[in-house]
CSV table of C-alpha atoms in Angstrom, one decimal:
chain,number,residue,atom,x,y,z
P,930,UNK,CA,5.8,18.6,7.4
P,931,UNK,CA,5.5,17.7,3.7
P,932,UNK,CA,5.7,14.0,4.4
P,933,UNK,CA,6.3,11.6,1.6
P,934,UNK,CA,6.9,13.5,-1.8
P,935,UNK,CA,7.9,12.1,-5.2
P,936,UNK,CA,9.4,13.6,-8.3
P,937,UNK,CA,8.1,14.2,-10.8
P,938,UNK,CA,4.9,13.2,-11.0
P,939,UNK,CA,4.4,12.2,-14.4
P,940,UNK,CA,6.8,10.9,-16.9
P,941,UNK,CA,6.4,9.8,-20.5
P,942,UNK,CA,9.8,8.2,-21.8
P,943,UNK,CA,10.9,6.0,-24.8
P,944,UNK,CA,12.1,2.1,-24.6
P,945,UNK,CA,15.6,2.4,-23.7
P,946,UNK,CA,15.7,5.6,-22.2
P,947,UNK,CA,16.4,6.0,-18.4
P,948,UNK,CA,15.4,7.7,-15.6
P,949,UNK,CA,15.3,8.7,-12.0
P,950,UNK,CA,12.3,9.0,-9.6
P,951,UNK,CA,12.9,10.4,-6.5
P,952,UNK,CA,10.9,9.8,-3.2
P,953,UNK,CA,12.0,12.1,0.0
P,954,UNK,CA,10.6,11.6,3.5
P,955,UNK,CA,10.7,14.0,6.4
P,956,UNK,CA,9.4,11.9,9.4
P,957,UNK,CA,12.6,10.4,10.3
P,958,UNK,CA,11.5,7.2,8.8
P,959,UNK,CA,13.9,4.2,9.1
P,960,UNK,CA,12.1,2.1,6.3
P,961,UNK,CA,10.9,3.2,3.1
P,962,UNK,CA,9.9,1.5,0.0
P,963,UNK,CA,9.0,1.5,-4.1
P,964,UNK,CA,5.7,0.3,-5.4
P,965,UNK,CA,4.3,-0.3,-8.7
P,966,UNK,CA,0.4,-0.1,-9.4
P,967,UNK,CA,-0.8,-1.7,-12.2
P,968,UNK,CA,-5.0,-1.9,-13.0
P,969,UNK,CA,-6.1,-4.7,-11.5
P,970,UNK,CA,-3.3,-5.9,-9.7
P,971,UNK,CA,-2.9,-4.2,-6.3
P,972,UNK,CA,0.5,-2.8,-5.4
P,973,UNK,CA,3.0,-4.6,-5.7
P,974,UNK,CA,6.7,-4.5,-3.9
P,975,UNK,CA,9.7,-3.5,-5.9
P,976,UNK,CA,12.7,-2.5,-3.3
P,977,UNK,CA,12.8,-1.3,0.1
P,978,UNK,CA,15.6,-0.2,2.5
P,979,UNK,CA,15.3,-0.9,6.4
P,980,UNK,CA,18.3,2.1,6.5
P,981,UNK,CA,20.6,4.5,4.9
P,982,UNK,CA,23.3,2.5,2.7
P,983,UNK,CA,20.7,-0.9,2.6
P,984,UNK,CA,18.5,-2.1,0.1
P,985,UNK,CA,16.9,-5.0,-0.7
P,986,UNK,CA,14.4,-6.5,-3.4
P,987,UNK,CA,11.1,-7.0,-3.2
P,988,UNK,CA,8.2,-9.0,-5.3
P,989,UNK,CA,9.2,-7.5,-8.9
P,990,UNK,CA,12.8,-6.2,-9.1
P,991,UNK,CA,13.6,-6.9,-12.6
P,992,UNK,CA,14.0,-3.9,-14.6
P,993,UNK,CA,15.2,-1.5,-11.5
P,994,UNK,CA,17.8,-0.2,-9.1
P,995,UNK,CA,17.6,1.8,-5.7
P,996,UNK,CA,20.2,3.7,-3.8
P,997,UNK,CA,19.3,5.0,-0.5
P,998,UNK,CA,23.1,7.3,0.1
P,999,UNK,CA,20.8,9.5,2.8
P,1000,UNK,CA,18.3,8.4,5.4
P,1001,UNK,CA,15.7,11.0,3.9
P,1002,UNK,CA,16.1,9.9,0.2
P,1003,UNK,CA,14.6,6.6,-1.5
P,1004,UNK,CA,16.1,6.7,-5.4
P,1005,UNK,CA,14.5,4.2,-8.2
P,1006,UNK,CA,16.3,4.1,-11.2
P,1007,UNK,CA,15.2,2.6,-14.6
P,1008,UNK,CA,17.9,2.0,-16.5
P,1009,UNK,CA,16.6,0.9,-20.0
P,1010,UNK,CA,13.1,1.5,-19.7
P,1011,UNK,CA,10.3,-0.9,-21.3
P,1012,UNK,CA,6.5,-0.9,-22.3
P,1013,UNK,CA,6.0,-3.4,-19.3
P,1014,UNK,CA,7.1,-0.6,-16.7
P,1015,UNK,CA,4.4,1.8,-17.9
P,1016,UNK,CA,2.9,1.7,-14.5
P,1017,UNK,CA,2.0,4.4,-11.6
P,1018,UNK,CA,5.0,4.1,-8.9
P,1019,UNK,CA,4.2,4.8,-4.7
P,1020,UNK,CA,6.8,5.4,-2.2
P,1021,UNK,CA,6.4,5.0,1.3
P,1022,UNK,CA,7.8,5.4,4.7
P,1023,UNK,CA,7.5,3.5,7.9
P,1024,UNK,CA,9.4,3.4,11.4
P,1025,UNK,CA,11.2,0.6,12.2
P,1026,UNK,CA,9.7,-1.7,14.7
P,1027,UNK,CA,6.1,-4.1,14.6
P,1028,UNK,CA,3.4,-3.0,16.1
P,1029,UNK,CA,1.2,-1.0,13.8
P,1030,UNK,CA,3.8,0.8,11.8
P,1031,UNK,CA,1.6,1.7,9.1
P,1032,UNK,CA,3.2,3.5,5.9
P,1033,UNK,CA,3.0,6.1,4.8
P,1034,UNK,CA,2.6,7.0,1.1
P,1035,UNK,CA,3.3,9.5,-1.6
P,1036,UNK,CA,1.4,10.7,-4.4
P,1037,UNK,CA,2.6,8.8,-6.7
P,1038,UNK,CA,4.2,9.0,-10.5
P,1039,UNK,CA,2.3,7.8,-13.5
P,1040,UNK,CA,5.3,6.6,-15.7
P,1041,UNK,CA,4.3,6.0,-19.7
P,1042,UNK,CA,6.8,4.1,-21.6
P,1043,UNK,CA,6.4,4.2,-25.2
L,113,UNK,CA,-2.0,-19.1,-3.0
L,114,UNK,CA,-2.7,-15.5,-2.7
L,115,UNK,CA,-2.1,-14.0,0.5
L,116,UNK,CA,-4.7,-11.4,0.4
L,117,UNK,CA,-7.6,-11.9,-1.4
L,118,UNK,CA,-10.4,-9.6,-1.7
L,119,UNK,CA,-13.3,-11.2,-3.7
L,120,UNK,CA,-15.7,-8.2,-4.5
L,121,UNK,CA,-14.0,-6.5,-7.6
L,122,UNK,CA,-17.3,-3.5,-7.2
L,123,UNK,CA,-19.4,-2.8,-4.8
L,124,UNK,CA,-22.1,-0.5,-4.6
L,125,UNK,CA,-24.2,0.5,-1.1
L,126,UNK,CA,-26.9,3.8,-0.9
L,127,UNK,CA,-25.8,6.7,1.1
L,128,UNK,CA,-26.5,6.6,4.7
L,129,UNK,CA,-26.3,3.0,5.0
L,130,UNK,CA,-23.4,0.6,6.2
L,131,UNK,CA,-20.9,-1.8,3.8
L,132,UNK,CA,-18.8,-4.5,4.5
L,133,UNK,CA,-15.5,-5.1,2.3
L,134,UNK,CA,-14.3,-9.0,2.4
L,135,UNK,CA,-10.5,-9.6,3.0
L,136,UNK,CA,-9.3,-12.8,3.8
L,137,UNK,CA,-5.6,-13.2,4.2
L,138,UNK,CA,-3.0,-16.3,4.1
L,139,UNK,CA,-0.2,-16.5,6.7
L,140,UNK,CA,1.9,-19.1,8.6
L,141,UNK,CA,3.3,-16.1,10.7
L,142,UNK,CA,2.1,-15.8,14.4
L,143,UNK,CA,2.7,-12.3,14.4
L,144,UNK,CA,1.3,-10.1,11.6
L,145,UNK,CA,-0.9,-6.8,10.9
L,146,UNK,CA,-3.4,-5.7,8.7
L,147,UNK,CA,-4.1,-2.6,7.2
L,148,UNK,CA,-7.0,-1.2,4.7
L,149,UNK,CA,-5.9,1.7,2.8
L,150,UNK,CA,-8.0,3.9,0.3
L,151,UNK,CA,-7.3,5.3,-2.6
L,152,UNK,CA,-9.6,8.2,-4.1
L,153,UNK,CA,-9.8,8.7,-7.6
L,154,UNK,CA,-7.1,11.7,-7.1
L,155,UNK,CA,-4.7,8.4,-6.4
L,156,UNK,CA,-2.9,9.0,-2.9
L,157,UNK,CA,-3.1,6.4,-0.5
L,158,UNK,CA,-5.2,7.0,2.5
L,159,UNK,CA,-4.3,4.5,5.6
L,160,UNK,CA,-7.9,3.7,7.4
L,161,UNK,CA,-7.4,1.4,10.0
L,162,UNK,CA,-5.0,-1.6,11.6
L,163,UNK,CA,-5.4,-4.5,13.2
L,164,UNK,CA,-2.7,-6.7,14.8
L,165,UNK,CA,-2.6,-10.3,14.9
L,166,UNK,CA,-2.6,-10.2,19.0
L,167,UNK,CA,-5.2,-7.5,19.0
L,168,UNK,CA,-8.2,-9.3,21.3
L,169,UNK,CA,-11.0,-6.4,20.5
L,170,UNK,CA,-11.6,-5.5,16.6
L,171,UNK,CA,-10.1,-2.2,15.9
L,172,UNK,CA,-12.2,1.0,14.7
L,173,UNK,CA,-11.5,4.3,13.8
L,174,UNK,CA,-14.6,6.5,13.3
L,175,UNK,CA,-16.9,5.2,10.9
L,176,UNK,CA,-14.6,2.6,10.5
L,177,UNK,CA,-14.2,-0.9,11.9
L,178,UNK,CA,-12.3,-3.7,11.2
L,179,UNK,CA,-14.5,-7.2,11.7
L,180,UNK,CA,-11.2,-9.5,12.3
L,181,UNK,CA,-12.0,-13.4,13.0
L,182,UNK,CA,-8.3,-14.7,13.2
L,183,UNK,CA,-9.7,-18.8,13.0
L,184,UNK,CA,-11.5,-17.7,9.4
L,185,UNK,CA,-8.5,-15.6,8.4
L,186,UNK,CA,-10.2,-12.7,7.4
L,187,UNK,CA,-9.8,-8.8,8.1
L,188,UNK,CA,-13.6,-7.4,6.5
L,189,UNK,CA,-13.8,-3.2,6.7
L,190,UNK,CA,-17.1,-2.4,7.8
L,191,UNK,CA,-17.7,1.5,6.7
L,192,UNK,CA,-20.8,2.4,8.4
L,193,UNK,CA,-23.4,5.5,7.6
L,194,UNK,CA,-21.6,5.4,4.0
L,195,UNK,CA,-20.8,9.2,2.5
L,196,UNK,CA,-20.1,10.4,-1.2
L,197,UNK,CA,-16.8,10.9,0.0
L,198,UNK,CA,-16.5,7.4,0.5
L,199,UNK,CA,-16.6,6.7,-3.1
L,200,UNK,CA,-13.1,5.2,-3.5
L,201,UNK,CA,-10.7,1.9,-4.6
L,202,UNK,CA,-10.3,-0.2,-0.8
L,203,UNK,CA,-7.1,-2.0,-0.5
L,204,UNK,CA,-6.9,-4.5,1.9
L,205,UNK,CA,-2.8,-5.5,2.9
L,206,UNK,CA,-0.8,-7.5,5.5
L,207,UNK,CA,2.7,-7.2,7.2
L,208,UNK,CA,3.9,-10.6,8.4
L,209,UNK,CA,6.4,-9.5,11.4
L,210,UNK,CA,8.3,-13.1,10.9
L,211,UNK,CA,10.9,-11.2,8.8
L,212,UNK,CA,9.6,-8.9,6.5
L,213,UNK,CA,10.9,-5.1,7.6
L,214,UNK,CA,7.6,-4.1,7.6
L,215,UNK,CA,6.6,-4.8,4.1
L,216,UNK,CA,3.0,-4.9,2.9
L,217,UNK,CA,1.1,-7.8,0.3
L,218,UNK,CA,-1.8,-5.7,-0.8
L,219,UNK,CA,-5.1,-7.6,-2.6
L,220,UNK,CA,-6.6,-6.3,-5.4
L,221,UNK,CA,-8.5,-4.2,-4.3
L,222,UNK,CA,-12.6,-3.6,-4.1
L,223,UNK,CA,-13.9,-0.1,-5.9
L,224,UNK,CA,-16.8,1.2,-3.7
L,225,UNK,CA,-19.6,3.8,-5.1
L,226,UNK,CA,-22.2,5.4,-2.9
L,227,UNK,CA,-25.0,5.9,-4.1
L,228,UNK,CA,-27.2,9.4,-3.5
């Protein structure tokens, strides 16, 4: 099992240029999600989908778009990047359900917009 | 008002020798969880330990234990017999089960170094 993976896993792009990261999970997971880490902040929430076709936003949304078309598959798209979205992205995957779901993440994709 | 907080931005402890990393958390949920994750300086996110809201004994995996006292609100990781290895960023976080699809609020975050 490979787990959580994300492409690619660095990135340097121009304001106003777009892009695609991709997360893909092979544990079946119902729920996945999109993080942003900035220094000093913690993670914080971007999107997340509780199941194929859904999405929803999270803490910070401004700036992005999701599709989840497949159960395995988590998309986050910038469509006109910025400066302020320099930032090192997570996905992660959880089952659905409470008790003690914990996530689990991916390695991450250190984004540089210029 | 934050919902995590973690209050020690460093912290430093001599090999051998056990640490204690503060968390206290905000909630009006009955049911939550919380989670302490690290993060090496390679960057992937290690899940440590959980402790749910209902849970009556503190949880601990290995050298890890989770010091939970629901009435103060706070969810400390105590790492004891500290290793190199354990030289990392400690993120603290909390799923409210209220309605949240399993999301986590993560603090900010405490960077440990162990000391030889």
């Amino acid at each position: 099992n490979a787990g959580v993976t994300q492409t690619p896993k660095f990135r340097v792009l121009k304001t106003g240029q777009s892009m695609t990261l991709l997360c893909a999970q092979d544990m079946n997971h119902e729920y996945m999600y999109w993080y942003r880490q900035d220094p000093g902040m913690g993670l914080r929430l971007i999107h997340y989908s509780v199941g194929e076709g859904t999405t929803a936003k999270g803490e910070v949304p401004d700036g992005y778009n999701v599709s989840r078309l497949k159960k395995q598959n988590f998309l986050l798209g910038l469509e006109s990047a910025a400066p302020s979205q320099t930032s090192v992205y997570f996905c992660a995957s959880s089952y659905a359900g409470l008790a003690g779901n914990e996530q689990f993440f991916g390695p991450g994709t250190r984004l540089t917009v210029l | 008002a934050q919902k995590i907080t973690q209050t020690q931005p460093g912290m430093f402890v001599q090999e051998k020798e056990a640490v204690t990393l503060d968390c206290t958390y905000d909630t009006s949920d009955q049911s939550y969880g919380l989670f302490w994750y690290k993060q090496p300086s390679s960057g992937e996110m290690i899940f440590l330990i959980y402790q749910g809201s209902y849970d009556e004994q503190n949880a601990t995996e290995g050298r890890y234990s989770l010091n939970f006292q629901k009435a103060r609100k706070s969810a400390n990781l105590v790492i004891s017999a500290s290793q190199l290895g354990d030289s990392a960023m400690y993120f603290c976080a909390m799923r409210e089960d209220d309605s949240s699809y399993g999301k986590l609020t993560f603090g900010q975050g405490t960077i440990l170094t162990v000391h030889p």
